[in-house]
Coordinates of C-alpha atoms in Angstrom, one line a residue:
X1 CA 18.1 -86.6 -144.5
X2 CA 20.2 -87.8 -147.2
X3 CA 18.4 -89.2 -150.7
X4 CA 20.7 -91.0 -153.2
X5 CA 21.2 -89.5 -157.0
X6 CA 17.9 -90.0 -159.0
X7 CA 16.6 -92.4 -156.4
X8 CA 13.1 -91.5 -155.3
X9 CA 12.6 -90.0 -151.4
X10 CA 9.2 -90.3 -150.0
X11 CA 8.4 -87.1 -147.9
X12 CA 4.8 -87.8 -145.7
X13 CA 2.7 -84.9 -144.5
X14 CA -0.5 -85.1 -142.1
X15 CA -3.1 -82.0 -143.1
X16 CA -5.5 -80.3 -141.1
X17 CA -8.3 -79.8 -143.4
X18 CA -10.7 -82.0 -143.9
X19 CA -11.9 -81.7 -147.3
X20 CA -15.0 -83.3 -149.1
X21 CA -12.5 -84.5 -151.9
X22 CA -9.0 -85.0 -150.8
X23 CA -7.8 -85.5 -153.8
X24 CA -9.5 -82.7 -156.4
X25 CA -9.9 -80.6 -153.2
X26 CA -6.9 -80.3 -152.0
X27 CA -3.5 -79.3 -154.0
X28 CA -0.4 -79.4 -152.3
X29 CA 3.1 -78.9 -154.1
X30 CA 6.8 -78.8 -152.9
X31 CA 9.9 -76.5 -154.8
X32 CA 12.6 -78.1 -154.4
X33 CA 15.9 -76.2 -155.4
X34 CA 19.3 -77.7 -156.1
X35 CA 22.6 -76.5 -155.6
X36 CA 23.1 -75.5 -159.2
X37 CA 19.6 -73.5 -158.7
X38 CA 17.4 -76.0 -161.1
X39 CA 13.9 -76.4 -159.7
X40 CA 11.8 -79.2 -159.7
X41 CA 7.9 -79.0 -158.9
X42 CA 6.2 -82.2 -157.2
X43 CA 2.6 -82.1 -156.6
X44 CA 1.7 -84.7 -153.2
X45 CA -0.2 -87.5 -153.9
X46 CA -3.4 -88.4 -151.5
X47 CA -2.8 -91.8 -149.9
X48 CA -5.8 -91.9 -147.9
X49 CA -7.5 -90.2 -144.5
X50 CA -5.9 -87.1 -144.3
X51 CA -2.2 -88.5 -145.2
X52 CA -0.3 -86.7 -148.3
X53 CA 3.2 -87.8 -149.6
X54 CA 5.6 -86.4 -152.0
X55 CA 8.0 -88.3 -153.9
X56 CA 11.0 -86.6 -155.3
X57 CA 14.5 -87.8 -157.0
X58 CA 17.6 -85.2 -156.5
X59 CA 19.3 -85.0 -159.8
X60 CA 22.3 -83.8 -159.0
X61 CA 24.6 -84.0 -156.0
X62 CA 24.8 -81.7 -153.0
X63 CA 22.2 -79.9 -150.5
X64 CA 18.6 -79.3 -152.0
X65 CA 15.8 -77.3 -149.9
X66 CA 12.4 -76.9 -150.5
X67 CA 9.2 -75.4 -149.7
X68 CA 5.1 -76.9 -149.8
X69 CA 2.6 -74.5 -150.7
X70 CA -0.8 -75.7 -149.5
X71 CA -4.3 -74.8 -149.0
X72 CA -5.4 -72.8 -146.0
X73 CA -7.0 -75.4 -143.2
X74 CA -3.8 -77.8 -144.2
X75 CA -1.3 -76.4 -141.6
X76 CA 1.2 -77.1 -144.2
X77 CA 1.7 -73.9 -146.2
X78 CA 4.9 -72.1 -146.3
X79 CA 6.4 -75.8 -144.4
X80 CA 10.6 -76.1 -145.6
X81 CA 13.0 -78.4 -145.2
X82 CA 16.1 -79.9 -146.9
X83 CA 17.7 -83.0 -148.0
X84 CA 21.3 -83.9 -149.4
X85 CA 21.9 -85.5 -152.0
X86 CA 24.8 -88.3 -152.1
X87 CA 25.9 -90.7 -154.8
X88 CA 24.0 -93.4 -156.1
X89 CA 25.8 -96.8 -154.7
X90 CA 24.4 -99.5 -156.9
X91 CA 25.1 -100.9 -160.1
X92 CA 22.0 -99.7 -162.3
X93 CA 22.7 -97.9 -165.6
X94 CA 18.9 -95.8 -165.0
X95 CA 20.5 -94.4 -161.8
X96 CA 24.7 -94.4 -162.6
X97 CA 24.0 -92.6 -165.2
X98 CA 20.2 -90.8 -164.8
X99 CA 17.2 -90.6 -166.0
X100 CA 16.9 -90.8 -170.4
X101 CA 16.7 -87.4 -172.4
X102 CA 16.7 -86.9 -176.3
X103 CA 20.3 -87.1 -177.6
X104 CA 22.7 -86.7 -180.7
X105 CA 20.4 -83.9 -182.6
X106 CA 17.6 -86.0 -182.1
X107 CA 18.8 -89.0 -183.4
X108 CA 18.6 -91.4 -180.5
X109 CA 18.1 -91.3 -176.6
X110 CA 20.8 -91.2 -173.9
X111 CA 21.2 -91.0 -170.4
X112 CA 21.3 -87.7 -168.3
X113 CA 25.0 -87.9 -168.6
X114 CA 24.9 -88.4 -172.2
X115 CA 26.0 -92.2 -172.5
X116 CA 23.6 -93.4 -175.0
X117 CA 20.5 -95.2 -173.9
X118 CA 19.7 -98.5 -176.1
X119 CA 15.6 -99.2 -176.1
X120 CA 15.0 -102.6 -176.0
X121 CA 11.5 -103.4 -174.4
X122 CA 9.5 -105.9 -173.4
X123 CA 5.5 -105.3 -173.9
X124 CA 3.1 -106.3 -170.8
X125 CA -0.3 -104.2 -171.6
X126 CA -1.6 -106.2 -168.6
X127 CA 1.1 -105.8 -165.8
X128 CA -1.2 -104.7 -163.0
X129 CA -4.5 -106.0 -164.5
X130 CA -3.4 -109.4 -165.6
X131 CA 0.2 -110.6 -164.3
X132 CA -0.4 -112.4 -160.8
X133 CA 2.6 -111.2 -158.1
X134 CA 2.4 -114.4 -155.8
X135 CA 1.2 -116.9 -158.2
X136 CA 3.2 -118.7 -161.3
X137 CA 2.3 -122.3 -163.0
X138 CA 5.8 -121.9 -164.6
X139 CA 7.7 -124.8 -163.0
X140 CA 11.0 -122.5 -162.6
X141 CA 9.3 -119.1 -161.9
X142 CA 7.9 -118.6 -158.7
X143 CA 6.2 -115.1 -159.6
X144 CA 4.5 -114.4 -162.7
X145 CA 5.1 -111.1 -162.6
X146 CA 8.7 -110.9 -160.7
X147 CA 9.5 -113.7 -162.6
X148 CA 9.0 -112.4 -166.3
X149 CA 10.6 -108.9 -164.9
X150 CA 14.2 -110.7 -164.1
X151 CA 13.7 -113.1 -166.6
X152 CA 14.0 -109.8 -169.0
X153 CA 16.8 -107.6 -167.1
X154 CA 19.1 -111.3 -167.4
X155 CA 18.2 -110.9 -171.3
X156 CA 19.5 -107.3 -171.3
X157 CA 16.2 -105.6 -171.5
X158 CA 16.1 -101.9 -170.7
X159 CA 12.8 -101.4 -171.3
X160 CA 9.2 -102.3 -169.6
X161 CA 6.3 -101.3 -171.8
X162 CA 2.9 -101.3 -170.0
X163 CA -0.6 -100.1 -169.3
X164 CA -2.7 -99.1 -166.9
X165 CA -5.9 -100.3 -168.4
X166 CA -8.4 -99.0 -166.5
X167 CA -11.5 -100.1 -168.9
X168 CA -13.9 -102.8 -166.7
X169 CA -13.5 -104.8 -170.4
X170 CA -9.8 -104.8 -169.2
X171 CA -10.3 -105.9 -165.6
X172 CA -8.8 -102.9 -164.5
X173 CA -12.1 -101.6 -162.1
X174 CA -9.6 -100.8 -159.1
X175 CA -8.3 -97.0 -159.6
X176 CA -11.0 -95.7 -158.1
X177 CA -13.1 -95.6 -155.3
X178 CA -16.5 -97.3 -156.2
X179 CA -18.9 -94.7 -157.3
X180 CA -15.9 -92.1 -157.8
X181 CA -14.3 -93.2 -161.1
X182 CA -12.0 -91.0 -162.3
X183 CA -12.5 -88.8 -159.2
X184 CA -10.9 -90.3 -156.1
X185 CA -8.4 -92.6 -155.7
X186 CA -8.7 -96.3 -154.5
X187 CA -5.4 -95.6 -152.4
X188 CA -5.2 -99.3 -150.8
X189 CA -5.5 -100.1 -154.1
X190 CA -2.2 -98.5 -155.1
X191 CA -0.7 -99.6 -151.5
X192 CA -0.9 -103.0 -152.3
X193 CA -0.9 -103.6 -156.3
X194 CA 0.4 -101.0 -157.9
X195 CA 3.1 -99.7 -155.5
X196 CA 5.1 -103.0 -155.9
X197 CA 5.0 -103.1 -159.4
X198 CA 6.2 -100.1 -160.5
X199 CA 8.8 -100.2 -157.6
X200 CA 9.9 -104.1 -158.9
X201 CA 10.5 -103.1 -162.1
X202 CA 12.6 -99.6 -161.6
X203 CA 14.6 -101.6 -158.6
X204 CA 15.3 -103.8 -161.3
X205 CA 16.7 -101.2 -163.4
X206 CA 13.9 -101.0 -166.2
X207 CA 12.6 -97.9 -167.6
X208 CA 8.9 -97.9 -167.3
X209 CA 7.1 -96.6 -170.6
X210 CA 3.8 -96.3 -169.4
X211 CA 0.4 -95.9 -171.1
X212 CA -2.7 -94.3 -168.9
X213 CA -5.4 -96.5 -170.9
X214 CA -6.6 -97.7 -174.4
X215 CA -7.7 -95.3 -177.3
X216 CA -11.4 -95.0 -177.1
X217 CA -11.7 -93.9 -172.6
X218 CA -10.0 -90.5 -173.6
X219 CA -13.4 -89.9 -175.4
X220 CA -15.8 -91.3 -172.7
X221 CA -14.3 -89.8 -170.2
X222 CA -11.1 -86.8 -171.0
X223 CA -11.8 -85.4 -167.0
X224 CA -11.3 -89.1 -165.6
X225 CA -8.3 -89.6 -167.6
X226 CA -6.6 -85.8 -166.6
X227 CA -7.2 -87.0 -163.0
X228 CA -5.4 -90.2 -163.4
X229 CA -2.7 -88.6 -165.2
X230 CA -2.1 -86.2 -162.5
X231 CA -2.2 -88.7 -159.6
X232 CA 0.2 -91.3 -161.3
X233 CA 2.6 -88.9 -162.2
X234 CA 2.6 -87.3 -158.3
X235 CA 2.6 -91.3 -157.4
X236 CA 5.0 -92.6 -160.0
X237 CA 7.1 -89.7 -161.7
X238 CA 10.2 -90.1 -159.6
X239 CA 10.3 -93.6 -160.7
X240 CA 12.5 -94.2 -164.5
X241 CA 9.7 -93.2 -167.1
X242 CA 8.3 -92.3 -170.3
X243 CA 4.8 -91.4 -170.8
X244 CA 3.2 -93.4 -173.9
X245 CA -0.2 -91.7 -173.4
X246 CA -2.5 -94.5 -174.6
X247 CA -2.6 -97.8 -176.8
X248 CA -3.5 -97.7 -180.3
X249 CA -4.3 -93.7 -179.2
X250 CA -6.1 -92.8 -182.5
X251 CA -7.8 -96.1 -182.4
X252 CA -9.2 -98.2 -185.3
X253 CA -12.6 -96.0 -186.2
X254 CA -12.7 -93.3 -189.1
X255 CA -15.6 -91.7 -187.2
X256 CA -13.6 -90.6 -184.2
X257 CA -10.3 -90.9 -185.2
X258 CA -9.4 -87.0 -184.9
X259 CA -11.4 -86.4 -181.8
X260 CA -8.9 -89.7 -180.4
X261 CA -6.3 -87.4 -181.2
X262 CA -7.4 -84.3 -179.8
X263 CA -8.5 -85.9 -176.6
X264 CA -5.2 -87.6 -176.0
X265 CA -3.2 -84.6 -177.1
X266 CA -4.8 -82.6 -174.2
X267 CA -3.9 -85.3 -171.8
X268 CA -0.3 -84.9 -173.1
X269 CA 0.0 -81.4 -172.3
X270 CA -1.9 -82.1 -168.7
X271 CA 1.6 -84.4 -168.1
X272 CA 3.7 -81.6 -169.9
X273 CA 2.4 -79.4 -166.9
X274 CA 2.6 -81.6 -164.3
X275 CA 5.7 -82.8 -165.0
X276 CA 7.4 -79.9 -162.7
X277 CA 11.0 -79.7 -164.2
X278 CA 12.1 -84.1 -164.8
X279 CA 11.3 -83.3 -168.5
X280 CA 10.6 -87.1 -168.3
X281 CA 10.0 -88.0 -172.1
X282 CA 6.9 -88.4 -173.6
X283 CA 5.3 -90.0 -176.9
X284 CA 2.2 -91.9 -178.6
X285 CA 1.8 -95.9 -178.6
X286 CA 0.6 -95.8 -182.4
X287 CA -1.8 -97.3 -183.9
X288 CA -0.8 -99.5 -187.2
X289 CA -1.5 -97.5 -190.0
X290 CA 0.5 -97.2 -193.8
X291 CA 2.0 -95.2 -194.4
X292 CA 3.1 -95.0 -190.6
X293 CA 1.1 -92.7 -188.2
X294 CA 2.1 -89.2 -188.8
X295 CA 0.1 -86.9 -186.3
X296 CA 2.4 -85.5 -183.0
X297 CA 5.2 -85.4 -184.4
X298 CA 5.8 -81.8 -184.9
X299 CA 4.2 -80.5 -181.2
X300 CA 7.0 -79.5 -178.5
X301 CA 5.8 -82.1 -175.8
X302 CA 6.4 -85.4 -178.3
X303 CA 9.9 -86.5 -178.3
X304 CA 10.1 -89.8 -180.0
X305 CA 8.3 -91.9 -182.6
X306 CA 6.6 -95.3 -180.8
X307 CA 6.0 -96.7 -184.2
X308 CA 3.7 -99.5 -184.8
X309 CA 4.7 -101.5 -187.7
X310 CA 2.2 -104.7 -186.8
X311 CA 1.5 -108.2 -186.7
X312 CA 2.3 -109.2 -190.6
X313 CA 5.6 -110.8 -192.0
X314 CA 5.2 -108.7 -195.3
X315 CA 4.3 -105.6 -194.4
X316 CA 7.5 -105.5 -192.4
X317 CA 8.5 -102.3 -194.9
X318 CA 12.4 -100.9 -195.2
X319 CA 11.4 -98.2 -197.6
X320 CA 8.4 -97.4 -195.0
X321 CA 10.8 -96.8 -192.0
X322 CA 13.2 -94.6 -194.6
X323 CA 11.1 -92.7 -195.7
X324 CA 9.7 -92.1 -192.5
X325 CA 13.2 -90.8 -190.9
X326 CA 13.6 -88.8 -193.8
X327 CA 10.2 -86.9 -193.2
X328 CA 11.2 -86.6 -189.1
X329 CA 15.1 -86.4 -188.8
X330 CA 15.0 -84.8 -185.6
X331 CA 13.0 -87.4 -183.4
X332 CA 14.5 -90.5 -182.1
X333 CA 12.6 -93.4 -184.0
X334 CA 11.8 -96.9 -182.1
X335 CA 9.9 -99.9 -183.2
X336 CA 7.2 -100.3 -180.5
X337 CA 5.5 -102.6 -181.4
X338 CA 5.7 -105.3 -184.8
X339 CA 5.5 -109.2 -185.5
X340 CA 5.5 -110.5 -181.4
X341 CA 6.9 -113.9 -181.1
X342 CA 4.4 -116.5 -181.2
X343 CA 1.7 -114.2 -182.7
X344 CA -0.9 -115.5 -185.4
X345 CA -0.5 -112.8 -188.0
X346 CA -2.5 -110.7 -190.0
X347 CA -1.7 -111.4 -193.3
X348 CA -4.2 -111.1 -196.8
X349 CA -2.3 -114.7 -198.1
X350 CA -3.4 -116.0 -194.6
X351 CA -1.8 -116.7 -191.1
X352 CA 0.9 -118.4 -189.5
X353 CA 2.5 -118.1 -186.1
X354 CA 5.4 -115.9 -185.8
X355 CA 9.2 -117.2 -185.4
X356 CA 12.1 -116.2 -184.2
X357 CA 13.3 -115.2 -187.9
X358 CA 10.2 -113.2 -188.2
X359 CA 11.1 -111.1 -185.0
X360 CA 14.6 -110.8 -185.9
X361 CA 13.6 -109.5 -189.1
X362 CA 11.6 -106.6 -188.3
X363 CA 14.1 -106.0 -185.4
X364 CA 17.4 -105.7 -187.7
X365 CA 14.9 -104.2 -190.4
X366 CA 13.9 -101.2 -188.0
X367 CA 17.4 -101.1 -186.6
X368 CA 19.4 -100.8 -190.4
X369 CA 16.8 -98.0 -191.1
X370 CA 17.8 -95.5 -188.3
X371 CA 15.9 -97.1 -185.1
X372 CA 17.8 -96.1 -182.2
X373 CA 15.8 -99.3 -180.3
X374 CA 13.6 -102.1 -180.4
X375 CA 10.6 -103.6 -178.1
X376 CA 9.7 -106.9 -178.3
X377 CA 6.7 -108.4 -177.1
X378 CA 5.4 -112.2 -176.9
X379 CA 1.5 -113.3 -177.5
X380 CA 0.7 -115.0 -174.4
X381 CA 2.7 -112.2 -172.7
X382 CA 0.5 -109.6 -173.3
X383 CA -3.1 -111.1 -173.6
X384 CA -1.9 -113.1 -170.2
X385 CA -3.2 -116.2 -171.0
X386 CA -2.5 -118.6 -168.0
X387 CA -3.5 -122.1 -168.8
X388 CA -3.8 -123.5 -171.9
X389 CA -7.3 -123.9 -173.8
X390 CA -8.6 -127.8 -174.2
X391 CA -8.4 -126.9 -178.2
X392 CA -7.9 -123.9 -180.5
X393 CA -10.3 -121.2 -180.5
X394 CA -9.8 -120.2 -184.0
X395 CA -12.0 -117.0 -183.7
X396 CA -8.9 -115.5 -181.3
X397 CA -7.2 -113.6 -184.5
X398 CA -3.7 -113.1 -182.7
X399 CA -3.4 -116.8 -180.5
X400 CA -5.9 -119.4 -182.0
X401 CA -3.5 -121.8 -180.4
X402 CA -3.8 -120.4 -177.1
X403 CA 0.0 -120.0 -176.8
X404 CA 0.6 -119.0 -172.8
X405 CA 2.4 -116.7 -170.9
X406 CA 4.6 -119.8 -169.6
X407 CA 5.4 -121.1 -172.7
X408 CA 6.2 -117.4 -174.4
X409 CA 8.2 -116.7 -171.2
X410 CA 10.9 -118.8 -172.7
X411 CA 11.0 -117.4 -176.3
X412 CA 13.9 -117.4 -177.9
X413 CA 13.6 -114.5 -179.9
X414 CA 13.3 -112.3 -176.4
X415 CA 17.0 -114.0 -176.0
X416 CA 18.3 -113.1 -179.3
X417 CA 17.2 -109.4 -178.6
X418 CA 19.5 -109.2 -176.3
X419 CA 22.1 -110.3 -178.3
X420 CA 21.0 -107.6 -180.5
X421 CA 21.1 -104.8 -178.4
X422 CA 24.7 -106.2 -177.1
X423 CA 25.9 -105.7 -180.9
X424 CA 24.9 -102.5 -181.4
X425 CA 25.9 -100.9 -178.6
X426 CA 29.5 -102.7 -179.8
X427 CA 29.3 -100.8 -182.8
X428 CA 28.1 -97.5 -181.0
X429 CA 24.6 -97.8 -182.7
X430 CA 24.3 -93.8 -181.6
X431 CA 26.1 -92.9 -184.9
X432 CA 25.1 -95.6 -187.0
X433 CA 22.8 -94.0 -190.5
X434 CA 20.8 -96.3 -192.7
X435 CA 23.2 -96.3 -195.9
X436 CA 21.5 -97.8 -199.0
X437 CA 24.1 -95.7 -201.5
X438 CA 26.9 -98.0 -200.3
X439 CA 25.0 -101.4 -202.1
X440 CA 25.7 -101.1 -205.6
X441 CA 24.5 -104.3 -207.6
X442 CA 23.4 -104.8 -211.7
X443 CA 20.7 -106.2 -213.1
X444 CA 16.5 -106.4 -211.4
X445 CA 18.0 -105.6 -207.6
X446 CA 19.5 -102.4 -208.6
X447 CA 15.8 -100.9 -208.5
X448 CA 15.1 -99.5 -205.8
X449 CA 11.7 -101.0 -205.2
X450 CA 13.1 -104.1 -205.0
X451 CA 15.3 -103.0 -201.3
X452 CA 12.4 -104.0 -199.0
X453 CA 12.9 -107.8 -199.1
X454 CA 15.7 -108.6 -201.5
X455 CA 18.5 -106.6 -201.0
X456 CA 21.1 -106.0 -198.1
X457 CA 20.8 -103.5 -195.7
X458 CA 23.5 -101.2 -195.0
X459 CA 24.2 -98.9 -192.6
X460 CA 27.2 -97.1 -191.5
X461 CA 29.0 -94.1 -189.4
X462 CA 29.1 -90.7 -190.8
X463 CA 32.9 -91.0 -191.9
X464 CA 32.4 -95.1 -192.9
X465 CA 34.5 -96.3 -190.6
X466 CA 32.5 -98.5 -189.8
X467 CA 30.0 -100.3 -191.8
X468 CA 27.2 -102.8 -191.2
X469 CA 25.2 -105.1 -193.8
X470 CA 22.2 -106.9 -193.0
X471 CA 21.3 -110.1 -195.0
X472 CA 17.7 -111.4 -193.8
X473 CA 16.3 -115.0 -195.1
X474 CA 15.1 -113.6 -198.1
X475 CA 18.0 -111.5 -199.2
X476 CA 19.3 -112.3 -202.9
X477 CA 22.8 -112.4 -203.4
X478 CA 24.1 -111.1 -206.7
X479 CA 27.6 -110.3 -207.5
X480 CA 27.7 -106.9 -205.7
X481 CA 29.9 -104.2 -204.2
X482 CA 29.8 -101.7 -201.1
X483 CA 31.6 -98.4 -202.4
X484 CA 32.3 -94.8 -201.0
X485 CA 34.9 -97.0 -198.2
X486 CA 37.4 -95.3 -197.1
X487 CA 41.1 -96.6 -199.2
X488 CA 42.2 -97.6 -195.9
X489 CA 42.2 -101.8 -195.0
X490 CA 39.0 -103.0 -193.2
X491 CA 38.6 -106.5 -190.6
X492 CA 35.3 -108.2 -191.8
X493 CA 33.4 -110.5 -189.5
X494 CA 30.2 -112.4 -189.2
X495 CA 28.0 -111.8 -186.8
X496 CA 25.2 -114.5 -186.0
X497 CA 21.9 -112.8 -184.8
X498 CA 21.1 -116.3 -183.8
X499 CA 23.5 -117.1 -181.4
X500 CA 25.6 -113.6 -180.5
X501 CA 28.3 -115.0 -182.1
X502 CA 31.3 -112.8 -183.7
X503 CA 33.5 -114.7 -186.0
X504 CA 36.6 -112.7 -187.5
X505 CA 37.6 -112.6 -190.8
X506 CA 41.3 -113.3 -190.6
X507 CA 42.8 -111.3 -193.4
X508 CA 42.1 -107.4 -193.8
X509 CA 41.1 -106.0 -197.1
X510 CA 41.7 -102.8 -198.5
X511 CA 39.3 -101.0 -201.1
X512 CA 40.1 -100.0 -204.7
X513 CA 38.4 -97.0 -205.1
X514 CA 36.0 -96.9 -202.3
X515 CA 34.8 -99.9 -203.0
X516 CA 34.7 -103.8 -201.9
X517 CA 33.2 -106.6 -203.5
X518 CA 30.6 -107.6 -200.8
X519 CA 31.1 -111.1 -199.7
X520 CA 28.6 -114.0 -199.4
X521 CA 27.4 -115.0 -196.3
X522 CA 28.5 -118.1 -194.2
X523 CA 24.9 -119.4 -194.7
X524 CA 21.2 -119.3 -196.2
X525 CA 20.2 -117.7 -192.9
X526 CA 20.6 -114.0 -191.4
X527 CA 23.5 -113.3 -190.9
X528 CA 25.1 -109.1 -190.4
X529 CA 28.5 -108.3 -191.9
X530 CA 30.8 -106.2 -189.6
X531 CA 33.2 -104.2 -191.7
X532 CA 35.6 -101.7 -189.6
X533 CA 38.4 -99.4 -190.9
X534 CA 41.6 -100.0 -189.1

């Protein structure tokens, strides 16, 4: 049989023995061998009676064989076989170019071939549990769920971040087979809503970063959770994904924090194991601490940072996010989760709902300070609310308004993201560093404590040929200067965050000793400076 490059192959197997628990009972596993001799392990999945699948993606061209090693009873032991692989003939980045890997000394993520692989995500905690597939009271979306996954690959989202949620609290009951939680499968479950899903959204070319549960069930129950690692990554692991263990995984509580992290840190290395040879990435949805959550990161299975920077305007912290690549220069660093558009925030001088300036700040923050991505996420969105409430429930911290998932559909913020991930993959955001020497100014905003919400933020290749400067709605502008240039002329533009626009400045400048008096910006809003060494 042929099977196209990194596109999943289903192989289906019939076994002989009939086991009291098909799915802890019976372990079947396939080696498959490529024609450069890599191996890659896939455990079968159960799929009810006595039916057992095995999904597997061919990563790189040319003939691969393979052989199942299975229980006695199964008939299935020492069975072989081979496929080919041929090349992938769609148009999908996730397949062109493969599956995502840590890149540039761990400085940023990039596809299998080493193009470099922009994170900008979309958050939907509630993608099986909540998000209807044949139901919409948009008046342009026919789907819900389809709906809000093309909506985001036409806004240049690379990213789907989701959750299982298995909790009852969650609505999320149907794993399992009732009266077996956590230790058979409810396969028609799977057939016929989960199966689609994560299908939909890797057809669509979406990586899917994928959390097993919430914080507090790898305490109740670490066994249930090992089994439901193990059968979505047999079910699922073929598909484009990264493994985000849990939400909030060291949760909220003193008490148990450390056991939180203990618990979930055994689950990590159950996926290490299972994994079989993808090395499919793997990493922590934080919880929203300051500083910033600082357990993981020096353990061999955790590849990136999934920071949480939260839901308030002014703890949106520049110095935090430096200092934090400072302390872990060798692990990609992505905002996962901060200041959702339309969100009621948490903030000790009281609440307000969260614009499109507010996103883009804490976007372009994260970004200037050594972010290699970005995900975005909408209230409404994630807390699925489908119809609007008769009046505000202002005991809902995050949407007293009862903002909806039909109304945050059509944010605008998700739409400028993609204008921001278009502009820095222009400027090859792969080699971009966060580059506060370059700003030198006199007087109060020349301290350095002043740089979180007053001062530009600059950022710029390793031999500053190129060089970008961030002014957000708050930046001050004194006279000031961006030195160590090169003595070479530079093209200035202005880029507008707001509409994608690039406007040119026409006349080239050169430096006088490294340095460039840094001009003021078109208008009061945020605007980013584009300065490139011819």
């Amino acid at each position: 049989m042929n099977a196209e490059q990194w596109r999943p192959v289903i192989l289906e197997y019939e076994s002989g023995l009939k086991a009291e628990n098909p799915f802890l009972d019976v372990v079947i596993t396939a080696e498959f061998t490529g024609p450069s001799g890599r191996r890659i392990t896939r455990e079968a999945y159960w799929d009810g009676g006595s039916s057992y699948k095995i999904s597997f993606a061919p990563t790189e061209l040319g003939r691969w064989t393979y052989t199942l090693t299975a229980p006695a009873g199964t008939g299935l032991d020492g069975v072989t076989g081979e496929l080919q692989c041929v090349p992938y003939s769609g148009s999908l980045d996730i397949y062109k170019h493969g599956f995502i890997k840590v890149a540039g000394q761990g400085t940023y993520l990039a596809y299998d071939d080493d193009t470099p692989f922009f994170w900008l995500g979309d958050t939907h905690w509630a993608f099986v549990s909540g998000e209807r597939w044949d139901e919409s009271n948009h008046p342009e979306i026919d789907s819900m769920f389809r709906g809000m996954v093309d909506r985001r690959r036409e806004q240049g989202f690379t990213v789907y971040q989701t959750n299982l949620r298995p909790e009852s609290f969650f609505g999320g009951t149907h794993y399992w087979e009732d009266g077996m939680e956590g230790r058979l499968p409810d396969v028609s479950f799977y057939q016929n809503q989960v199966d689609k899903r994560m299908a939909y959204i890797a057809d669509n070319g979406l990586v899917n970063a994928l959390g097993l549960a919430w914080f507090m069930t790898g305490l109740r129950d670490l066994g249930a959770m090992k089994n439901l690692a193990r059968y979505i990554v047999a079910r699922y692991g073929c598909h484009p994904m990264v493994w985000t263990l849990a939400g909030e995984v060291a949760g909220y509580y003193p008490e148990t924090r450390d056991a939180c992290i203990n618990a979930w840190r055994e689950v990590a290395l159950h996926i290490e194991k299972l994994d079989g040879g993808y090395n499919a990435l793997q990493t922590a949805h934080y919880t929203n601490e300051r500083p910033f959550a600082d357990y993981y990161h020096d353990e061999t299975w955790f590849d990136f940072t999934l920071n949480q920077a939260g839901h308030g305007d002014y703890v949106i912290s520049a110095r935090d996010f430096l200092e934090h690549r400072k302390k872990h220069p060798d692990k990609p660093f992505i905002e996962g989760e901060a200041m959702y558009e339309f969100v009621y925030t948490l903030e000790e001088n009281g609440g307000r709902t969260a614009d499109a300036a507010m996103v883009r700040r804490a976007a372009y923050t994260a970004m200037q300070c050594g972010a290699c991505g970005y995900t975005y996420g909408a209230q409404g969105i994630w807390d699925t609310v489908w119809e609007k409430p008769e009046k505000p429930d202002h005991t809902n911290a995050f949407n007293p308004l009862g903002v909806t998932w039909y109304e945050a559909v059509d944010g605008i913020a998700a739409v400028q993201m993609g204008y921001m991930r278009a502009f820095y993959e222009k400027y090859h955001f792969e080699s971009l560093r966060p580059a506060a020497a370059c700003y030198q100014t006199e007087g109060a905003l020349s301290d350095a404590a002043a740089f979180d919400m007053f001062r530009p933020l600059v950022s710029a290749s390793p031999d500053m040929g190129t060089v970008i400067v961030y002014f957000n709605t708050y930046t001050r502008e004194p006279e000031a200067q961006i030195r160590h240039l090169k003595n070479k002329p530079y093209r200035m533009a202005w880029f507008n965050p707001r509409t994608g626009e690039e406007t040119a400045v026409e006349q080239a400048v050169r430096p006088v000793n490294g340095r460039l008096a840094l001009p003021k910006r078109p208008t009061g809003e945020d605007w980013l400076l584009v300065m490139t060494c011819e």
